[in-house]
Short mmCIF file of C-alpha atoms in Angstrom, two decimals:
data_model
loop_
_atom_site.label_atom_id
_atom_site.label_comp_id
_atom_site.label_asym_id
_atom_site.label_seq_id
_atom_site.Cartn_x
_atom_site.Cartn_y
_atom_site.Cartn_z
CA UNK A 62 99.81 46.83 96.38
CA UNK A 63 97.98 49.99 96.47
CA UNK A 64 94.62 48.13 98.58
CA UNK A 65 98.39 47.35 101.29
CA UNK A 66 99.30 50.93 100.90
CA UNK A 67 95.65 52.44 102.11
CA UNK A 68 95.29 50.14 105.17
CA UNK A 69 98.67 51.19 105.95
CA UNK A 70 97.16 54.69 105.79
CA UNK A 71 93.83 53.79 107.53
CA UNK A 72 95.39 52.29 110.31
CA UNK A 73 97.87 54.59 110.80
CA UNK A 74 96.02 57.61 110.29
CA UNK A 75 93.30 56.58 112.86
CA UNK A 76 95.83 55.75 115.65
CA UNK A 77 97.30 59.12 115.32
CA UNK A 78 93.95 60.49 115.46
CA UNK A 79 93.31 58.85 118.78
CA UNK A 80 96.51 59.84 120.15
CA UNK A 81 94.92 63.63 119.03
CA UNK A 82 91.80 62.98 120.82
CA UNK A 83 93.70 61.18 123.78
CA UNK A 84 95.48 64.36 123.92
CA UNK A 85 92.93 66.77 123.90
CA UNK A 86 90.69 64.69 126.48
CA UNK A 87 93.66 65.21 128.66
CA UNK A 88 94.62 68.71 128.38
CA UNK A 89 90.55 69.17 129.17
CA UNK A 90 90.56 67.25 132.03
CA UNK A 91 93.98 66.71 133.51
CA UNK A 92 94.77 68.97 137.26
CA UNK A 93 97.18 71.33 136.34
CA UNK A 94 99.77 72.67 133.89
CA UNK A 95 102.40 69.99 134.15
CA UNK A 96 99.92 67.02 133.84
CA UNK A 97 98.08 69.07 130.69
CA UNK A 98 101.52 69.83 128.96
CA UNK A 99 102.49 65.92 129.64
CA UNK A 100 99.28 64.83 128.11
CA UNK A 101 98.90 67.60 125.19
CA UNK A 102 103.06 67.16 124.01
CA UNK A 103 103.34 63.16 123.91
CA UNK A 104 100.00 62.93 122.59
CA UNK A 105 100.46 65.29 119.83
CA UNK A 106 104.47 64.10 118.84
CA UNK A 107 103.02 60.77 118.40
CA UNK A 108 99.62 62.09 117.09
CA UNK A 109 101.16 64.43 114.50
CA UNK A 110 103.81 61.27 113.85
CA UNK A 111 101.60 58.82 112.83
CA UNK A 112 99.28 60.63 110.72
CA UNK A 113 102.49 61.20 108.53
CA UNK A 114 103.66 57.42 108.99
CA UNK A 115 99.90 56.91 107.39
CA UNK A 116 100.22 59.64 104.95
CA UNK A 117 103.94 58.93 103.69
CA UNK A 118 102.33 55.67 101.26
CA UNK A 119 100.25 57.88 99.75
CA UNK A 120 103.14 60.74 98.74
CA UNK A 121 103.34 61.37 95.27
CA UNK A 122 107.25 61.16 94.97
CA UNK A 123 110.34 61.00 97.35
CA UNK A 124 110.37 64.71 97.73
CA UNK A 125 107.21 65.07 98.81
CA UNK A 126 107.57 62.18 101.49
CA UNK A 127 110.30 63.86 102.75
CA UNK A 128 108.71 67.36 103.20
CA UNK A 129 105.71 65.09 105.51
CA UNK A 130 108.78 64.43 107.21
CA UNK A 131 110.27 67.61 107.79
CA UNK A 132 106.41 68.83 108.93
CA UNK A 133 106.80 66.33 111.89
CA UNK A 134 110.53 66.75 112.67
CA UNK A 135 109.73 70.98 113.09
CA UNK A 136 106.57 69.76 114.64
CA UNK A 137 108.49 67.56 117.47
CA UNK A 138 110.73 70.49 117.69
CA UNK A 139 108.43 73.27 117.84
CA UNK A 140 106.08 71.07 120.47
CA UNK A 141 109.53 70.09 122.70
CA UNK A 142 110.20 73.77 123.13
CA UNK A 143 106.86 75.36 123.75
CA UNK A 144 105.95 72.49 126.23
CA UNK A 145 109.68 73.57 127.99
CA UNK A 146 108.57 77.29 128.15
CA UNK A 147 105.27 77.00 129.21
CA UNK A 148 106.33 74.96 131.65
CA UNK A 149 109.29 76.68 133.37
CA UNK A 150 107.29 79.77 133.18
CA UNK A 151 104.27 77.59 135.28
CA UNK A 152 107.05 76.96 137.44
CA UNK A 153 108.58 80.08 138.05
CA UNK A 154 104.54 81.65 138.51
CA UNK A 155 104.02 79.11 141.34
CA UNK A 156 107.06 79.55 143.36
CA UNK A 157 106.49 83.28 143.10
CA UNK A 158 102.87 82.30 144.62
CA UNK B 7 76.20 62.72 102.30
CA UNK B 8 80.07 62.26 101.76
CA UNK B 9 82.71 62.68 104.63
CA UNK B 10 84.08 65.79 102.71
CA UNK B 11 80.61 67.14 103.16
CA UNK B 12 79.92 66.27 106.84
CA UNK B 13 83.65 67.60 107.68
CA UNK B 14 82.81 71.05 106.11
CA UNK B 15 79.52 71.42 107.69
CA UNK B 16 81.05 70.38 111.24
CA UNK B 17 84.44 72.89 110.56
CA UNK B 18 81.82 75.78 109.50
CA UNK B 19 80.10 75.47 112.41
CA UNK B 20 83.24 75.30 114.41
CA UNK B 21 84.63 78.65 112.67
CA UNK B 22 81.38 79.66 113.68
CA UNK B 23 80.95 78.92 117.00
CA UNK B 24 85.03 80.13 117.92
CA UNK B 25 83.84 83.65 116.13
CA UNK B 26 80.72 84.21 118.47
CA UNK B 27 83.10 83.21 121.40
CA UNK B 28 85.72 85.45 120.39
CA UNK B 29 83.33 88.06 120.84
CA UNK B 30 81.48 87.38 123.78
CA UNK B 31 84.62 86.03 125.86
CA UNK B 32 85.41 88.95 128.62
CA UNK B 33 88.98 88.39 129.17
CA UNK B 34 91.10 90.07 126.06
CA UNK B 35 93.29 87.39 126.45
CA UNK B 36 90.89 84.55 125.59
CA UNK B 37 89.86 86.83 122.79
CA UNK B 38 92.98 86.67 121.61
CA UNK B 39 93.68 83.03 121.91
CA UNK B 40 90.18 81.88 120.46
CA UNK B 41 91.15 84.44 117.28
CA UNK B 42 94.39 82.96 116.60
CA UNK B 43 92.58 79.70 116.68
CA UNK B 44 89.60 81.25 114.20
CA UNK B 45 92.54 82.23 111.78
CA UNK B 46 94.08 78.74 111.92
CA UNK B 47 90.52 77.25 111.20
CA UNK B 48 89.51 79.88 108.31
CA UNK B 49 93.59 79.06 106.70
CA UNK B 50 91.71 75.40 106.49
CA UNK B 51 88.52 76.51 104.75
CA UNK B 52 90.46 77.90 102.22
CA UNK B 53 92.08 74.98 101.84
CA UNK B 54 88.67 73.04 101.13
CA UNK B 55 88.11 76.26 98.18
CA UNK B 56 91.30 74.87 97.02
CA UNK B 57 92.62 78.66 97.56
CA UNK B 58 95.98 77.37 98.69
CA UNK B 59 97.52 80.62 98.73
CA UNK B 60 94.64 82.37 100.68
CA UNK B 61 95.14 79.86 103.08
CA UNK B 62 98.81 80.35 104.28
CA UNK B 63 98.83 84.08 103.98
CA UNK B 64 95.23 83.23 106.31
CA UNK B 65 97.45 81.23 108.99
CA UNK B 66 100.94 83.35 108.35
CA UNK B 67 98.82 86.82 109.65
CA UNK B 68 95.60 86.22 110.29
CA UNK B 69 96.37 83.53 112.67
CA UNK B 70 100.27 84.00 112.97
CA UNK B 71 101.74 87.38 113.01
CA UNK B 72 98.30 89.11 113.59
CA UNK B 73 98.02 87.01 116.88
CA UNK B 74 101.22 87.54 118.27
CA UNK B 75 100.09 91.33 117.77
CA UNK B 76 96.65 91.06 119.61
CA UNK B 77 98.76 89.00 122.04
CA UNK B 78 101.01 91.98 122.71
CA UNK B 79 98.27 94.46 122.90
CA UNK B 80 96.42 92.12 124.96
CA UNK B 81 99.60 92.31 127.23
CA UNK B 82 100.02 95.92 127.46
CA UNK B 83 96.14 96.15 128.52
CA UNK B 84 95.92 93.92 131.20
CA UNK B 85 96.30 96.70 133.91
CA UNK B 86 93.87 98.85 131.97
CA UNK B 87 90.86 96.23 131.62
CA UNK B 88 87.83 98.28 131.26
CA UNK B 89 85.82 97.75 134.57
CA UNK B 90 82.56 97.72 135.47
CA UNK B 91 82.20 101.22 135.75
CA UNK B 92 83.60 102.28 132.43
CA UNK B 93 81.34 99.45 130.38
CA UNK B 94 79.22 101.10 127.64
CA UNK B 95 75.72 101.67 128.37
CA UNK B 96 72.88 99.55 127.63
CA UNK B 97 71.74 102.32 124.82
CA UNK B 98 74.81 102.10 123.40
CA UNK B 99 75.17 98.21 123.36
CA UNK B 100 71.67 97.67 121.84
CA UNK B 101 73.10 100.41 119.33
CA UNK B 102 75.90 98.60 118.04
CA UNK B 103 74.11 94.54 117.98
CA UNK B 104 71.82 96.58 116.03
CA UNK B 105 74.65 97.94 114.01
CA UNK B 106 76.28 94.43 113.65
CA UNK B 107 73.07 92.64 112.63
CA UNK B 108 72.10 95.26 110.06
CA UNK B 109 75.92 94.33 108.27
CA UNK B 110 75.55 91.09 108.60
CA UNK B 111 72.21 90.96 107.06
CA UNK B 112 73.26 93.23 104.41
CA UNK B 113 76.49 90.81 103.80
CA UNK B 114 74.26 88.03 103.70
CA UNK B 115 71.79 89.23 101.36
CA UNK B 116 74.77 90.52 99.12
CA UNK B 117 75.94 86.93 98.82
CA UNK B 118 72.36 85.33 98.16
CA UNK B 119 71.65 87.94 95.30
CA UNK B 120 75.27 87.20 93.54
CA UNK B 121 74.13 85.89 90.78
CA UNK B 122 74.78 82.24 89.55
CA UNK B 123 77.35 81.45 87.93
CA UNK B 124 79.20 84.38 89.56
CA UNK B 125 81.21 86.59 86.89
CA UNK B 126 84.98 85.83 86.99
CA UNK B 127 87.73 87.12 84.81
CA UNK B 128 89.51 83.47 86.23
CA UNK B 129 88.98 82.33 82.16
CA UNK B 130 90.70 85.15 81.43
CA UNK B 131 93.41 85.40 83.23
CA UNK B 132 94.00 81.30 82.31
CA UNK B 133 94.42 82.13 78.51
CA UNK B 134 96.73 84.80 78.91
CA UNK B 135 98.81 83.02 81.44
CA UNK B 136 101.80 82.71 78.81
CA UNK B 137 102.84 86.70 78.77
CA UNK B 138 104.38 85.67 82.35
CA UNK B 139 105.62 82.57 81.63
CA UNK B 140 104.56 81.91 85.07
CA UNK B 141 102.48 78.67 86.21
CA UNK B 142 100.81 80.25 88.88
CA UNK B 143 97.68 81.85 88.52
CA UNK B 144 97.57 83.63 91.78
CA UNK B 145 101.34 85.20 90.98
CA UNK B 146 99.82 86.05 87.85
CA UNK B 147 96.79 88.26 88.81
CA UNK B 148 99.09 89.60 91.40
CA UNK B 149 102.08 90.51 89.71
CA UNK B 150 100.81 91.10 86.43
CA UNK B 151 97.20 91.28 85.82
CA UNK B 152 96.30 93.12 88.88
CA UNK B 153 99.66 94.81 89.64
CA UNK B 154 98.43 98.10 90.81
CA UNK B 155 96.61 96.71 93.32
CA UNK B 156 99.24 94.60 94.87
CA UNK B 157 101.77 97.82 94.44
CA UNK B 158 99.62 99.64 96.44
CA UNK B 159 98.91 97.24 99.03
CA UNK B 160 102.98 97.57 99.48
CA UNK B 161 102.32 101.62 99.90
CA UNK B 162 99.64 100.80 102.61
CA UNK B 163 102.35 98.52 104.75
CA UNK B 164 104.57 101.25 104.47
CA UNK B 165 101.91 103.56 105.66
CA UNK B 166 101.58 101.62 108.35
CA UNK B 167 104.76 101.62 109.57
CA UNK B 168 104.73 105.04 109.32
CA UNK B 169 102.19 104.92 111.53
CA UNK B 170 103.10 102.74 114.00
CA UNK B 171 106.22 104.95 114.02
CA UNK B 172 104.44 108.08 114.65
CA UNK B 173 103.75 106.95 118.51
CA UNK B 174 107.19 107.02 119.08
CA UNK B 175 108.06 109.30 122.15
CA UNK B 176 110.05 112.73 121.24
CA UNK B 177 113.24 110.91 123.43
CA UNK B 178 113.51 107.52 121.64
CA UNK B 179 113.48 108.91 117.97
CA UNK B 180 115.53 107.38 115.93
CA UNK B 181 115.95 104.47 118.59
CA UNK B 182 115.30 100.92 118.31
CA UNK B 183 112.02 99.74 118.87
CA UNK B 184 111.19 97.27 122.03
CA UNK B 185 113.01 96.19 125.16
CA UNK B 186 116.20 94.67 124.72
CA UNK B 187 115.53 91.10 125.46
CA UNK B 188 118.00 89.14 127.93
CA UNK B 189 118.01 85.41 127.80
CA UNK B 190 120.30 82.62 129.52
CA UNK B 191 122.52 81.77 126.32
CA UNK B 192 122.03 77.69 127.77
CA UNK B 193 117.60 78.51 127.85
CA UNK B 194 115.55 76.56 125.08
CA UNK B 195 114.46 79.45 123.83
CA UNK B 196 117.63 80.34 122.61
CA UNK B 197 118.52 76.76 121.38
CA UNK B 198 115.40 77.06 119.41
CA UNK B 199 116.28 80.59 118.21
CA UNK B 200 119.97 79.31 116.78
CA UNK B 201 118.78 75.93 115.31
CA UNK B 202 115.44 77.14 114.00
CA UNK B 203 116.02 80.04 111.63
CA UNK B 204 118.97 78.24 109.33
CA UNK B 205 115.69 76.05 108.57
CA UNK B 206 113.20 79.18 108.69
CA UNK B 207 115.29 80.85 106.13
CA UNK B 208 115.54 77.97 103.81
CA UNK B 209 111.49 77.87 103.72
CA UNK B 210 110.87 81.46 103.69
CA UNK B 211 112.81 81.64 100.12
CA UNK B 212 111.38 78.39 99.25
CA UNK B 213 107.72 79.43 99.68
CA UNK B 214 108.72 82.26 97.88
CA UNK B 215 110.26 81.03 94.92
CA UNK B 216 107.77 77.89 94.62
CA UNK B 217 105.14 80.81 94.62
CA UNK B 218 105.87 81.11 90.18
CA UNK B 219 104.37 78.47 89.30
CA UNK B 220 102.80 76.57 93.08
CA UNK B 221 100.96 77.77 95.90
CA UNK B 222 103.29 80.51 97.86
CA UNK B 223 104.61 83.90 97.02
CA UNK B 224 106.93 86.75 98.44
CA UNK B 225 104.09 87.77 101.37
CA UNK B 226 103.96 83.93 102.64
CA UNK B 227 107.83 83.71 102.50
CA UNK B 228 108.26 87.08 104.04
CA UNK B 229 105.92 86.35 106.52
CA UNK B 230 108.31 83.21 107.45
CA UNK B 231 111.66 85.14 107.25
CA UNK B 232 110.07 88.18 109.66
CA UNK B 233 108.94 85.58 112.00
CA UNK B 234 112.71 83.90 111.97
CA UNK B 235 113.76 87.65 112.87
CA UNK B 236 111.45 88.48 115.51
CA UNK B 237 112.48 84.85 116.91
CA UNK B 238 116.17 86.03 116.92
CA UNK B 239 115.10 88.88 118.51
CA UNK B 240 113.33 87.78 121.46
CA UNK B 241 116.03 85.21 122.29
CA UNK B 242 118.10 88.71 122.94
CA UNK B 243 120.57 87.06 120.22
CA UNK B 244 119.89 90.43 117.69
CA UNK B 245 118.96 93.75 118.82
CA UNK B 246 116.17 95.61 116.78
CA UNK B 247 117.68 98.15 113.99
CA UNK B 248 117.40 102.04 115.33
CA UNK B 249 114.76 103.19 113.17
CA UNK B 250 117.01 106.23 111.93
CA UNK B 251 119.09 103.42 109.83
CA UNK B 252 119.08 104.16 106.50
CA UNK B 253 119.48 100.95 105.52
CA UNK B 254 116.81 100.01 107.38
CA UNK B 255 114.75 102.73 105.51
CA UNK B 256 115.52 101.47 102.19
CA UNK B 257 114.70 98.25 102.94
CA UNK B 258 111.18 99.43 103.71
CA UNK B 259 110.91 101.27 100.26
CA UNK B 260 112.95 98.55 98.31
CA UNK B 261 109.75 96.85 97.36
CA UNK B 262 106.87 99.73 96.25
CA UNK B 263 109.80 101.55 94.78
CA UNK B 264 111.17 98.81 92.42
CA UNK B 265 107.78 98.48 91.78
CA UNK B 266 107.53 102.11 90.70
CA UNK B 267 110.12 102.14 88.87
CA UNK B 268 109.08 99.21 86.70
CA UNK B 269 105.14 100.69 86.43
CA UNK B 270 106.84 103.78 84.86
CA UNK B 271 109.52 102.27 82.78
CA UNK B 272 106.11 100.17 81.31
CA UNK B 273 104.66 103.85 80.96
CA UNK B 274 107.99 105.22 79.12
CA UNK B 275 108.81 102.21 76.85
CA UNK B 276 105.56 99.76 76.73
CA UNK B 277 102.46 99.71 76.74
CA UNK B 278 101.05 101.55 79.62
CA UNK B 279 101.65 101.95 83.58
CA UNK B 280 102.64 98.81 84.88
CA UNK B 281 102.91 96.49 81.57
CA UNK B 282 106.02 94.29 81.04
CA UNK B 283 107.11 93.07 77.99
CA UNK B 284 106.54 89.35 77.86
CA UNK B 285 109.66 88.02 76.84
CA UNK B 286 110.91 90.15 80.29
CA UNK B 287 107.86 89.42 82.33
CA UNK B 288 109.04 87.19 84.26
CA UNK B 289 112.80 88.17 85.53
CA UNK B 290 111.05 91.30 85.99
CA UNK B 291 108.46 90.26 88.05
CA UNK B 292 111.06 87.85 90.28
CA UNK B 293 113.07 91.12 90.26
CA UNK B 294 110.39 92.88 91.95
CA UNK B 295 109.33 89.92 94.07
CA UNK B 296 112.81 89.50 96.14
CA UNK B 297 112.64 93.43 96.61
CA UNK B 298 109.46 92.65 98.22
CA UNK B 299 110.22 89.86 100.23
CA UNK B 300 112.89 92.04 102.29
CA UNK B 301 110.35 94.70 102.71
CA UNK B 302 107.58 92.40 103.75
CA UNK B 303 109.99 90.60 106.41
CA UNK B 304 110.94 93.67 107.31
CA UNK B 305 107.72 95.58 107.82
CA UNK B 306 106.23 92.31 109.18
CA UNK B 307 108.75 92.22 112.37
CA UNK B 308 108.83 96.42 112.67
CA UNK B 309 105.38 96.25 112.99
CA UNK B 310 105.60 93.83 115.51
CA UNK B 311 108.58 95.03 117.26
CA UNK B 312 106.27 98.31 117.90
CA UNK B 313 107.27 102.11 118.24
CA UNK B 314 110.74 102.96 119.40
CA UNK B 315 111.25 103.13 123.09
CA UNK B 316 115.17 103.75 123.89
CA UNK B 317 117.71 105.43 122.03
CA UNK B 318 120.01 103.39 119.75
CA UNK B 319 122.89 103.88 122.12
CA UNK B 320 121.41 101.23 124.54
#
């Protein structure tokens, strides 16, 4: 069971760390803000997602599964928001241009 | 050589390479952003020392709070960016590297003569754990074996709000500090400002009361709860308190002076300045600890919120 449980966690863990680099090679070389925010937000939701999909096999007890789960809910929420001020503000600079 | 080991070596060198850039960058700004970054990176060296609670007071101020207020200052000195002109002279740049280096070197050679293994009272403090009946060892040194110093660190925050106070202009004493924020009630900011603190608050007290016997602690949760605040705040859904509130004043004093008061009660009846009675240690030191947590999250979003700039009327 447990040799299941750690290539649950190896797979998992090493797709969200591509979506991580995925993400960063695109807020490094995408055009502009809008592109960058696309690129940096899905990457990192699903990123940040996976790496606790990975990690959740490996939690102690059901308490502490559920706090990995809480880290990525306020992570999707915290990224949603940011990427929605960020870019209104982008928007509001360039019509001011 | 282990992963672990190759992961340390490659996040020192990143700490170290984001430190030298924070310093050479021009733009304050960048500065700024490559520090909060530093502190975010340091939080996870601590975590590799296994110093838990170093690490999310590290990424609560050094790379929270404390960037937010570099970001600020940042802000307010755009229009003022030194130029050209007003750059220090050569003499006075070699001056300072040399400055810097001589530190440096002195740190350096102050940590290669420490000598091996290092003295540490950590023993110590293990086998008298029980007289707090408290499972942390960090909440122990801090509340009970090294009390003074954490009472006084208290006394400095206060300071400095007393000194971040003291800019305040002659007109807006006694006013509340900051602009009065305006935001569309339907913007995400203010979504996130109604839906995230009923979640903020929860983990703010959790952190803190965890912090007995697990990582966390009244400066980690207070650091949480001020940041809630300050998010309330600049969603324009609270107002900052006039500074003249005397509530607001004993807030600020709640913590060092329940802390006083039990340092000289230990003077009175016990032992000496600052000792607790076992079989009381520890509803004494939680008594002390949710005094402190207000004044933290308190002084933590003052200090942010600045020096008072209208009067409380407005």
């Amino acid at each position: 069971m447990s040799l299941l449980r750690d290539i649950i966690t190896i797979v998992a863990v090493s797709a969200g760390a591509f979506f991580f680099l995925a993400g960063t090679v695109g807020l490094l070389r995408f055009p502009d803000t809008l592109t960058r925010l696309h690129a940096l937000t899905k990457a990192d939701n699903l990123g940040l997602g996976l790496v606790v999909l990975g990690l959740l096999p490996q939690a102690a007890s059901l308490r502490d599964g559920f706090k990995l789960v809480s880290i990525w809910l306020l992570g999707l929420l915290a990224g949603a928001t940011v990427s929605q001020l960020i870019a209104r503000a982008a928007r509001q600079g360039e019509s001011a241009r | 050589m282990s992963i672990a080991t190759i992961f340390e070596i490659v996040l020192a060198a990143v700490v170290l390479g984001l430190g030298i850039w924070t310093i050479v960058v021009r733009e304050t700004y960048s500065a700024t952003v490559g520090y909060v970054a530093y502190g975010l990176l340091v939080a996870l060296i601590w975590v590799r020392l296994d110093a838990i609670d170093v690490a999310l007071t590290e990424a609560a101020i050094g790379g929270g709070l404390g960037g937010v207020l570099l970001l600020g200052a940042a802000a307010r000195l755009r229009d003022s960016e030194p130029t050209v002109a007003d750059a220090p002279g050569k003499a006075v740049r070699v001056c300072a590297a040399i400055l810097s280096a001589l530190t440096a070197a002195a740190l350096a050679g102050a940590v290669l003569v420490l000598p091996d293994p290092a003295p540490t009272l950590a023993p110590a403090a293990a086998s008298n754990a029980w007289a707090t009946s408290l499972a942390n060892p960090v909440t122990n040194v801090l509340m009970a074996f090294r009390a003074m110093d954490t009472m006084l660190e208290k006394v400095v925050l206060l300071l400095a709000i007393i000194g971040v106070w003291s800019l305040t202009p002659d007109s807006a004493w006694g006013g509340r500090p900051g602009p009065r924020h305006q935001a569309d009630p339907h913007s995400v900011l203010v979504f996130l400002a109604r839906l995230l603190p009923p979640i903020g608050i929860v983990v703010g007290i959790y952190i803190f009361w965890t912090g007995a016997n697990h990582p966390g602690g009244a400066f980690q949760g207070g650091a949480i709860l001020a940041a809630m605040w300050l998010l309330a705040i600049m969603a324009g859904l609270a107002d900052t308190p006039p500074v003249r509130s005397r509530w607001l004043r004993l807030v600020l004093i709640a913590g060092p002076g329940l802390f006083l008061v039990v340092g000289l009660a230990g003077l009175l009846f016990g032992a000496a300045f600052l000792s607790y009675p076992p079989a009381q240690a520890k509803p004494l030191i939680l008594g002390i600890e949710v005094a402190m947590i207000l004044t933290i999250a308190a002084t933590l979003g003052l200090l942010l919120a600045g020096a008072p700039e209208r009067s409380a009327r407005q």
